[in-house]
Amino acid sequence: MKSFDYVRPTTVAEAIAAMASPGAAFLASGTNLLDLMKTGAARPGRLVDITRLAGLDRIERLADGGFRIGALVRNADLAHDAAFFRAFPAVAEALLSGASAQLRNAATVGGNLMQKTRCAYFYDPASACNRRDPGSGCDALEGENRLHAVLGWSPSCIAVHPSDFCVPLVALDAAVEIEGRDGRREIALEALHRLPGDAPARETGLAPGELVTGLHLPASAAAFASHARYLKLRERTSYAFAVVSAAAALDIEDGTIRAARLALGGVAAKPWRARAAEQDLAGASPGPAAFRRAAEAALADARPSGDNGFKIELARRLVARALSLAARGTPQRLPALPGSPFSSHPGAVS
Ligand code: SF4
């Protein structure tokens, strides 16, 4: 392993200043970065340990009913926060469907947003990978690619973003708080992750040295709390990334969908907001016909990037299932296996 500096600042300003060193990387719980360093896929010259930064470990309910979540809040702590679950149950379900209990206890909210793709070639320095080593090629194109992208990909990179958490967050218009040398700013989470285009190594909209300090969920997102689900198809029942996933949230009044939110995971290099499907659902009666139409709209632009054409129909069916379960009502308690599309839990409209 390449040797590196280690610094542990106590303020955000110190952390941002420490990132001026060439090859510096932020370190929180390290559940992704340390894996990358062990394989040699990441070789930082300096680790800036942000775990002692004050004030980034709080879950705050705002006066307007929204929530602010510090970047260092642990995934498990957020998922089990009762007030947060009541307001944003699909987000809690997504968190609890991810990784393992041990990882959820360690991993942070900010780290979840910033995690790298799980494309196996990205983790193997002997493989060609434009995302890790720009201009080197993409071994996934002719390789093992059945879990790769079906939306928004380019010949430069067909990788997918692995987060569960980000999928309902994007559906619910979450925003990201960022601090850097030029001060503080806030952007929509949907704008944080980038599609590969011809520059897949540029994965996010962050400027060099910028730090994600928190996440903001607007009060308006809580209007969907009664009809919200996150479903995840995976190759094992736990501790596996999504083959495809869907976050569905409905605002239903008098038997009509007033508004819908829908996003997909495991299909693109970013969580994929399905706005055309949302528009189709607005004003419709909840039911199989409307949900199938929405699923068709959500995947209208999908095309295989390799041996993964099966994911397109799988995603359509998962979208329809997620909408159907959301329409039945958010469960009062999460199913024993959060995110399972096979759960027979009937839901309970409140
Ligand atoms: Fe690298 Fe992307 Fe190709 Fe995977 S799909 S090898 S991450 S360029």
CSV table of C-alpha atoms and ligand atoms in Angstrom, one decimal:
chain,number,residue,atom,x,y,z
A,1,MET,CA,0.0,0.0,0.0
A,2,LYS,CA,1.2,3.5,-0.8
A,3,SER,CA,2.1,5.5,2.3
A,4,PHE,CA,0.0,8.5,3.1
A,5,ASP,CA,-0.4,11.4,5.6
A,6,TYR,CA,-3.2,11.3,8.1
A,7,VAL,CA,-4.7,14.4,9.6
A,8,ARG,CA,-7.6,14.8,11.9
A,9,PRO,CA,-9.1,18.3,11.9
A,10,THR,CA,-11.7,19.5,14.4
A,11,THR,CA,-13.4,22.1,12.3
A,12,VAL,CA,-14.9,22.1,8.8
A,13,ALA,CA,-12.6,25.0,7.8
A,14,GLU,CA,-9.5,23.0,8.9
A,15,ALA,CA,-10.8,20.0,7.0
A,16,ILE,CA,-11.3,22.0,3.8
A,17,ALA,CA,-7.8,23.6,4.1
A,18,ALA,CA,-6.3,20.1,4.6
A,19,MET,CA,-7.7,19.0,1.3
A,20,ALA,CA,-5.4,21.4,-0.5
A,21,SER,CA,-2.7,18.8,-0.4
A,22,PRO,CA,-2.4,16.9,-3.7
A,23,GLY,CA,-4.2,13.5,-3.7
A,24,ALA,CA,-6.0,14.2,-0.4
A,25,ALA,CA,-9.3,12.4,0.3
A,26,PHE,CA,-11.9,12.7,3.1
A,27,LEU,CA,-12.2,9.8,5.4
A,28,ALA,CA,-15.3,9.1,7.5
A,29,SER,CA,-16.1,5.5,8.5
A,30,GLY,CA,-14.1,4.2,5.6
A,31,THR,CA,-16.4,1.4,4.7
A,32,ASN,CA,-15.8,2.1,1.0
A,33,LEU,CA,-12.5,4.0,0.8
A,34,LEU,CA,-10.5,1.5,2.8
A,35,ASP,CA,-11.7,-1.3,0.5
A,36,LEU,CA,-10.5,0.7,-2.5
A,37,MET,CA,-7.1,1.4,-0.8
A,38,LYS,CA,-6.6,-2.3,-0.1
A,39,THR,CA,-7.0,-3.2,-3.7
A,40,GLY,CA,-4.9,-0.3,-4.9
A,41,ALA,CA,-7.8,1.2,-6.8
A,42,ALA,CA,-7.5,4.3,-4.6
A,43,ARG,CA,-4.1,5.7,-3.6
A,44,PRO,CA,-4.6,8.9,-1.6
A,45,GLY,CA,-1.6,10.9,-0.6
A,46,ARG,CA,-3.4,12.2,2.5
A,47,LEU,CA,-6.4,11.1,4.5
A,48,VAL,CA,-8.4,13.9,6.1
A,49,ASP,CA,-10.3,12.2,8.9
A,50,ILE,CA,-13.6,14.1,9.4
A,51,THR,CA,-15.0,12.0,12.1
A,52,ARG,CA,-14.2,14.5,14.8
A,53,LEU,CA,-15.9,17.5,13.1
A,54,ALA,CA,-18.3,19.0,15.6
A,55,GLY,CA,-22.0,19.4,14.7
A,56,LEU,CA,-22.3,17.0,11.8
A,57,ASP,CA,-23.8,14.1,13.7
A,58,ARG,CA,-27.2,15.6,14.4
A,59,ILE,CA,-30.7,14.8,13.1
A,60,GLU,CA,-32.7,18.0,13.4
A,61,ARG,CA,-36.4,18.6,12.8
A,62,LEU,CA,-36.8,22.0,11.3
A,63,ALA,CA,-39.5,24.5,12.3
A,64,ASP,CA,-41.2,24.0,8.9
A,65,GLY,CA,-41.4,20.2,9.3
A,66,GLY,CA,-38.4,19.4,7.2
A,67,PHE,CA,-35.4,17.6,8.4
A,68,ARG,CA,-31.7,18.4,8.4
A,69,ILE,CA,-29.4,15.4,8.7
A,70,GLY,CA,-25.7,15.9,9.4
A,71,ALA,CA,-23.3,14.1,7.1
A,72,LEU,CA,-21.8,12.1,10.0
A,73,VAL,CA,-25.1,10.6,11.2
A,74,ARG,CA,-24.8,6.9,11.0
A,75,ASN,CA,-27.1,5.1,8.6
A,76,ALA,CA,-28.6,2.9,11.4
A,77,ASP,CA,-29.2,5.8,13.7
A,78,LEU,CA,-31.2,7.7,11.0
A,79,ALA,CA,-33.2,4.6,10.0
A,80,HIS,CA,-34.2,4.0,13.6
A,81,ASP,CA,-35.1,7.6,14.4
A,82,ALA,CA,-38.8,7.4,15.1
A,83,ALA,CA,-39.7,10.9,13.9
A,84,PHE,CA,-37.7,10.5,10.8
A,85,PHE,CA,-39.4,7.1,10.0
A,86,ARG,CA,-42.8,8.6,10.4
A,87,ALA,CA,-42.1,11.5,8.0
A,88,PHE,CA,-40.0,9.6,5.4
A,89,PRO,CA,-40.7,5.8,5.8
A,90,ALA,CA,-39.4,4.9,2.3
A,91,VAL,CA,-36.0,6.4,3.1
A,92,ALA,CA,-35.8,4.4,6.3
A,93,GLU,CA,-36.8,1.2,4.4
A,94,ALA,CA,-34.1,1.9,1.8
A,95,LEU,CA,-31.4,2.4,4.6
A,96,LEU,CA,-32.4,-0.8,6.3
A,97,SER,CA,-32.3,-2.8,3.0
A,98,GLY,CA,-28.7,-1.8,2.4
A,99,ALA,CA,-25.4,-3.6,3.4
A,100,SER,CA,-25.3,-5.4,6.7
A,101,ALA,CA,-26.2,-4.4,10.3
A,102,GLN,CA,-22.5,-3.9,11.1
A,103,LEU,CA,-22.0,-1.7,8.1
A,104,ARG,CA,-25.1,0.3,8.7
A,105,ASN,CA,-23.9,1.0,12.3
A,106,ALA,CA,-20.6,2.4,11.0
A,107,ALA,CA,-21.4,4.0,7.6
A,108,THR,CA,-22.4,7.6,7.5
A,109,VAL,CA,-25.0,9.6,5.6
A,110,GLY,CA,-22.4,11.6,3.7
A,111,GLY,CA,-20.4,8.5,2.9
A,112,ASN,CA,-23.4,6.8,1.5
A,113,LEU,CA,-23.9,9.7,-1.0
A,114,MET,CA,-20.2,9.6,-2.0
A,115,GLN,CA,-19.7,5.9,-2.3
A,116,LYS,CA,-18.2,4.6,-5.5
A,117,THR,CA,-19.7,2.2,-8.0
A,118,ARG,CA,-19.3,-1.5,-7.3
A,119,CYS,CA,-18.3,-2.4,-10.9
A,120,ALA,CA,-15.7,-5.1,-10.3
A,121,TYR,CA,-13.3,-3.7,-12.9
A,122,PHE,CA,-13.2,-0.4,-11.1
A,123,TYR,CA,-11.8,-2.2,-8.0
A,124,ASP,CA,-9.2,-4.1,-10.0
A,125,PRO,CA,-6.2,-2.0,-11.0
A,126,ALA,CA,-5.2,-4.6,-13.6
A,127,SER,CA,-8.4,-3.9,-15.5
A,128,ALA,CA,-9.0,-1.0,-18.0
A,129,CYS,CA,-11.4,1.5,-16.4
A,130,ASN,CA,-12.1,5.0,-17.6
A,131,ARG,CA,-13.7,5.9,-14.3
A,132,ARG,CA,-10.6,5.0,-12.3
A,133,ASP,CA,-8.0,5.7,-15.0
A,134,PRO,CA,-9.3,8.1,-17.7
A,135,GLY,CA,-8.6,7.0,-21.2
A,136,SER,CA,-7.7,3.4,-20.3
A,137,GLY,CA,-10.9,1.9,-21.7
A,138,CYS,CA,-13.8,-0.1,-20.2
A,139,ASP,CA,-13.3,-3.8,-19.6
A,140,ALA,CA,-17.0,-4.1,-18.5
A,141,LEU,CA,-18.2,-3.4,-22.1
A,142,GLU,CA,-17.1,-6.9,-23.2
A,143,GLY,CA,-16.9,-8.4,-19.7
A,144,GLU,CA,-19.2,-9.3,-16.9
A,145,ASN,CA,-21.9,-6.7,-17.2
A,146,ARG,CA,-25.3,-8.2,-16.3
A,147,LEU,CA,-25.7,-5.9,-13.4
A,148,HIS,CA,-24.6,-2.7,-15.3
A,149,ALA,CA,-26.6,0.3,-16.5
A,150,VAL,CA,-29.7,0.3,-18.8
A,151,LEU,CA,-30.3,4.1,-18.6
A,152,GLY,CA,-28.0,7.1,-19.1
A,153,TRP,CA,-24.9,5.1,-19.9
A,154,SER,CA,-22.2,5.9,-22.5
A,155,PRO,CA,-19.6,3.8,-24.3
A,156,SER,CA,-17.1,5.3,-21.8
A,157,CYS,CA,-18.7,3.7,-18.8
A,158,ILE,CA,-21.8,1.5,-18.1
A,159,ALA,CA,-21.5,1.4,-14.3
A,160,VAL,CA,-24.4,2.0,-11.8
A,161,HIS,CA,-24.5,3.9,-8.6
A,162,PRO,CA,-24.9,1.4,-5.7
A,163,SER,CA,-26.8,3.4,-3.1
A,164,ASP,CA,-30.3,2.4,-1.8
A,165,PHE,CA,-30.6,5.5,0.4
A,166,CYS,CA,-30.2,8.0,-2.5
A,167,VAL,CA,-33.1,6.5,-4.5
A,168,PRO,CA,-36.0,7.7,-2.3
A,169,LEU,CA,-34.0,10.8,-1.4
A,170,VAL,CA,-34.0,11.8,-5.1
A,171,ALA,CA,-37.7,11.0,-5.4
A,172,LEU,CA,-38.4,13.3,-2.4
A,173,ASP,CA,-36.4,16.3,-3.6
A,174,ALA,CA,-33.6,16.0,-1.0
A,175,ALA,CA,-30.9,18.7,-1.2
A,176,VAL,CA,-27.2,18.4,-0.2
A,177,GLU,CA,-25.3,21.0,1.9
A,178,ILE,CA,-21.8,21.5,0.7
A,179,GLU,CA,-18.9,23.5,2.1
A,180,GLY,CA,-15.7,24.4,0.3
A,181,ARG,CA,-13.1,27.1,-0.2
A,182,ASP,CA,-15.7,29.4,-1.7
A,183,GLY,CA,-18.1,29.0,1.2
A,184,ARG,CA,-21.4,27.1,1.7
A,185,ARG,CA,-23.9,26.1,-1.0
A,186,GLU,CA,-26.8,23.7,-1.4
A,187,ILE,CA,-27.8,21.7,-4.5
A,188,ALA,CA,-30.5,19.2,-5.3
A,189,LEU,CA,-29.3,15.6,-4.6
A,190,GLU,CA,-30.4,14.8,-8.1
A,191,ALA,CA,-27.7,17.2,-9.4
A,192,LEU,CA,-24.9,15.7,-7.2
A,193,HIS,CA,-24.2,12.5,-9.2
A,194,ARG,CA,-23.3,12.8,-12.9
A,195,LEU,CA,-24.0,10.5,-15.8
A,196,PRO,CA,-20.7,9.3,-17.4
A,197,GLY,CA,-20.8,11.0,-20.8
A,198,ASP,CA,-17.2,11.1,-22.0
A,199,ALA,CA,-15.8,11.9,-18.6
A,200,PRO,CA,-16.9,9.1,-16.2
A,201,ALA,CA,-14.1,9.9,-13.7
A,202,ARG,CA,-15.9,13.1,-12.8
A,203,GLU,CA,-18.5,11.4,-10.7
A,204,THR,CA,-20.2,14.3,-8.9
A,205,GLY,CA,-20.8,18.0,-9.2
A,206,LEU,CA,-18.5,18.7,-6.3
A,207,ALA,CA,-15.5,21.0,-6.8
A,208,PRO,CA,-12.1,19.8,-5.6
A,209,GLY,CA,-11.9,19.9,-1.8
A,210,GLU,CA,-15.6,20.4,-1.3
A,211,LEU,CA,-17.2,18.5,1.6
A,212,VAL,CA,-20.8,17.3,2.0
A,213,THR,CA,-21.8,18.5,5.4
A,214,GLY,CA,-25.5,17.6,5.5
A,215,LEU,CA,-28.7,16.6,3.8
A,216,HIS,CA,-32.0,18.5,3.8
A,217,LEU,CA,-35.4,16.8,3.3
A,218,PRO,CA,-38.2,19.4,2.6
A,219,ALA,CA,-41.4,19.4,4.6
A,220,SER,CA,-43.4,18.9,1.4
A,221,ALA,CA,-41.9,15.4,1.1
A,222,ALA,CA,-43.7,14.3,4.2
A,223,ALA,CA,-47.0,14.6,2.3
A,224,PHE,CA,-46.2,11.2,0.9
A,225,ALA,CA,-45.6,9.4,4.2
A,226,SER,CA,-48.9,7.4,4.1
A,227,HIS,CA,-48.2,5.8,0.8
A,228,ALA,CA,-44.4,5.2,0.4
A,229,ARG,CA,-42.3,2.2,-0.2
A,230,TYR,CA,-38.8,1.2,-1.3
A,231,LEU,CA,-38.4,-2.1,-3.1
A,232,LYS,CA,-35.1,-3.8,-4.0
A,233,LEU,CA,-34.4,-6.9,-6.0
A,234,ARG,CA,-31.1,-8.5,-5.1
A,235,GLU,CA,-29.3,-11.7,-5.7
A,236,ARG,CA,-29.2,-12.6,-2.0
A,237,THR,CA,-31.8,-11.7,0.6
A,238,SER,CA,-29.4,-9.4,2.4
A,239,TYR,CA,-25.9,-7.8,2.1
A,240,ALA,CA,-26.2,-7.4,-1.6
A,241,PHE,CA,-26.5,-4.4,-3.9
A,242,ALA,CA,-29.7,-3.9,-5.9
A,243,VAL,CA,-30.1,-5.5,-9.3
A,244,VAL,CA,-32.9,-3.0,-9.6
A,245,SER,CA,-34.7,-1.0,-7.0
A,246,ALA,CA,-37.6,1.5,-6.9
A,247,ALA,CA,-38.8,4.1,-4.5
A,248,ALA,CA,-42.5,5.0,-5.0
A,249,ALA,CA,-44.5,7.6,-3.1
A,250,LEU,CA,-48.1,8.6,-3.7
A,251,ASP,CA,-50.3,11.4,-2.4
A,252,ILE,CA,-53.8,9.9,-2.7
A,253,GLU,CA,-57.0,11.8,-1.9
A,254,ASP,CA,-60.6,10.6,-2.6
A,255,GLY,CA,-59.4,7.7,-4.7
A,256,THR,CA,-57.2,9.8,-7.0
A,257,ILE,CA,-53.5,10.2,-7.1
A,258,ARG,CA,-52.8,13.9,-6.5
A,259,ALA,CA,-49.1,13.6,-7.0
A,260,ALA,CA,-46.5,10.8,-7.4
A,261,ARG,CA,-42.8,10.5,-6.8
A,262,LEU,CA,-40.8,7.7,-8.4
A,263,ALA,CA,-37.1,6.9,-8.7
A,264,LEU,CA,-35.1,3.8,-9.7
A,265,GLY,CA,-31.8,2.4,-8.4
A,266,GLY,CA,-29.3,0.0,-10.0
A,267,VAL,CA,-30.1,1.2,-13.5
A,268,ALA,CA,-27.8,4.2,-14.0
A,269,ALA,CA,-24.7,6.0,-12.7
A,270,LYS,CA,-27.0,8.1,-10.6
A,271,PRO,CA,-30.3,7.5,-8.8
A,272,TRP,CA,-32.9,7.8,-11.7
A,273,ARG,CA,-35.9,10.1,-11.2
A,274,ALA,CA,-38.8,9.0,-13.4
A,275,ARG,CA,-40.5,12.3,-14.0
A,276,ALA,CA,-42.5,11.3,-17.0
A,277,ALA,CA,-44.0,8.4,-15.0
A,278,GLU,CA,-44.9,10.8,-12.2
A,279,GLN,CA,-46.7,13.1,-14.6
A,280,ASP,CA,-48.7,10.1,-16.0
A,281,LEU,CA,-49.7,9.1,-12.5
A,282,ALA,CA,-51.0,12.5,-11.4
A,283,GLY,CA,-54.8,12.5,-11.6
A,284,ALA,CA,-55.0,8.8,-12.3
A,285,SER,CA,-56.9,6.2,-10.2
A,286,PRO,CA,-54.5,4.0,-8.4
A,287,GLY,CA,-54.5,0.5,-9.9
A,288,PRO,CA,-52.7,-2.0,-12.1
A,289,ALA,CA,-53.4,-0.2,-15.4
A,290,ALA,CA,-52.0,3.2,-14.2
A,291,PHE,CA,-49.1,1.5,-12.6
A,292,ARG,CA,-48.1,-0.5,-15.7
A,293,ARG,CA,-48.4,2.7,-17.8
A,294,ALA,CA,-46.1,4.5,-15.3
A,295,ALA,CA,-43.6,1.6,-15.5
A,296,GLU,CA,-43.5,1.7,-19.3
A,297,ALA,CA,-42.9,5.5,-19.1
A,298,ALA,CA,-40.2,5.1,-16.5
A,299,LEU,CA,-38.2,2.6,-18.7
A,300,ALA,CA,-39.1,4.2,-22.1
A,301,ASP,CA,-35.5,5.2,-22.7
A,302,ALA,CA,-33.8,2.0,-21.4
A,303,ARG,CA,-31.5,0.0,-23.5
A,304,PRO,CA,-29.1,-2.8,-22.6
A,305,SER,CA,-25.4,-2.0,-22.2
A,306,GLY,CA,-24.4,-5.7,-22.5
A,307,ASP,CA,-25.8,-8.9,-21.1
A,308,ASN,CA,-28.4,-7.1,-19.1
A,309,GLY,CA,-31.5,-6.6,-21.2
A,310,PHE,CA,-33.4,-8.6,-18.6
A,311,LYS,CA,-33.1,-5.7,-16.1
A,312,ILE,CA,-35.4,-3.6,-18.2
A,313,GLU,CA,-38.5,-5.8,-17.8
A,314,LEU,CA,-37.5,-6.6,-14.3
A,315,ALA,CA,-37.4,-2.8,-13.5
A,316,ARG,CA,-40.8,-2.3,-15.1
A,317,ARG,CA,-42.3,-5.0,-12.9
A,318,LEU,CA,-40.6,-3.7,-9.8
A,319,VAL,CA,-41.9,-0.2,-10.5
A,320,ALA,CA,-45.5,-1.5,-10.8
A,321,ARG,CA,-45.1,-3.6,-7.7
A,322,ALA,CA,-43.7,-0.6,-5.7
A,323,LEU,CA,-46.5,1.6,-6.8
A,324,SER,CA,-49.0,-1.1,-5.9
A,325,LEU,CA,-47.6,-1.6,-2.4
A,326,ALA,CA,-47.3,2.1,-1.9
A,327,ALA,CA,-51.0,2.6,-2.9
A,328,ARG,CA,-52.0,0.0,-0.2
A,329,GLY,CA,-50.4,2.1,2.4
A,330,THR,CA,-47.1,2.4,4.3
A,331,PRO,CA,-46.7,-0.4,6.8
A,332,GLN,CA,-46.9,0.8,10.4
A,333,ARG,CA,-43.8,-1.2,11.0
A,334,LEU,CA,-41.2,-2.2,8.5
A,335,PRO,CA,-41.4,-5.7,7.1
A,336,ALA,CA,-38.9,-8.2,8.6
A,337,LEU,CA,-36.9,-7.9,5.3
A,338,PRO,CA,-37.0,-4.3,4.4
A,339,GLY,CA,-37.3,-3.6,0.7
A,340,SER,CA,-38.5,-7.1,-0.3
A,341,PRO,CA,-40.9,-7.1,-3.2
A,342,PHE,CA,-42.1,-10.5,-2.1
A,343,SER,CA,-43.4,-9.3,1.2
A,344,SER,CA,-47.1,-10.0,1.7
A,345,HIS,CA,-47.4,-7.2,4.2
A,346,PRO,CA,-50.7,-5.6,3.3
A,347,GLY,CA,-49.8,-2.1,4.4
A,348,ALA,CA,-51.9,0.1,6.6
A,349,VAL,CA,-53.2,3.4,5.3
A,350,SER,CA,-53.1,6.1,8.0
B,1,SF4,FE1,-14.8,1.4,-15.2
B,1,SF4,FE2,-17.2,2.2,-15.7
B,1,SF4,FE3,-16.1,0.5,-17.3
B,1,SF4,FE4,-16.8,-0.3,-14.8
B,1,SF4,S1,-18.2,0.3,-16.4
B,1,SF4,S2,-14.9,-0.7,-16.0
B,1,SF4,S3,-16.4,1.6,-13.7
B,1,SF4,S4,-15.4,2.5,-17.0
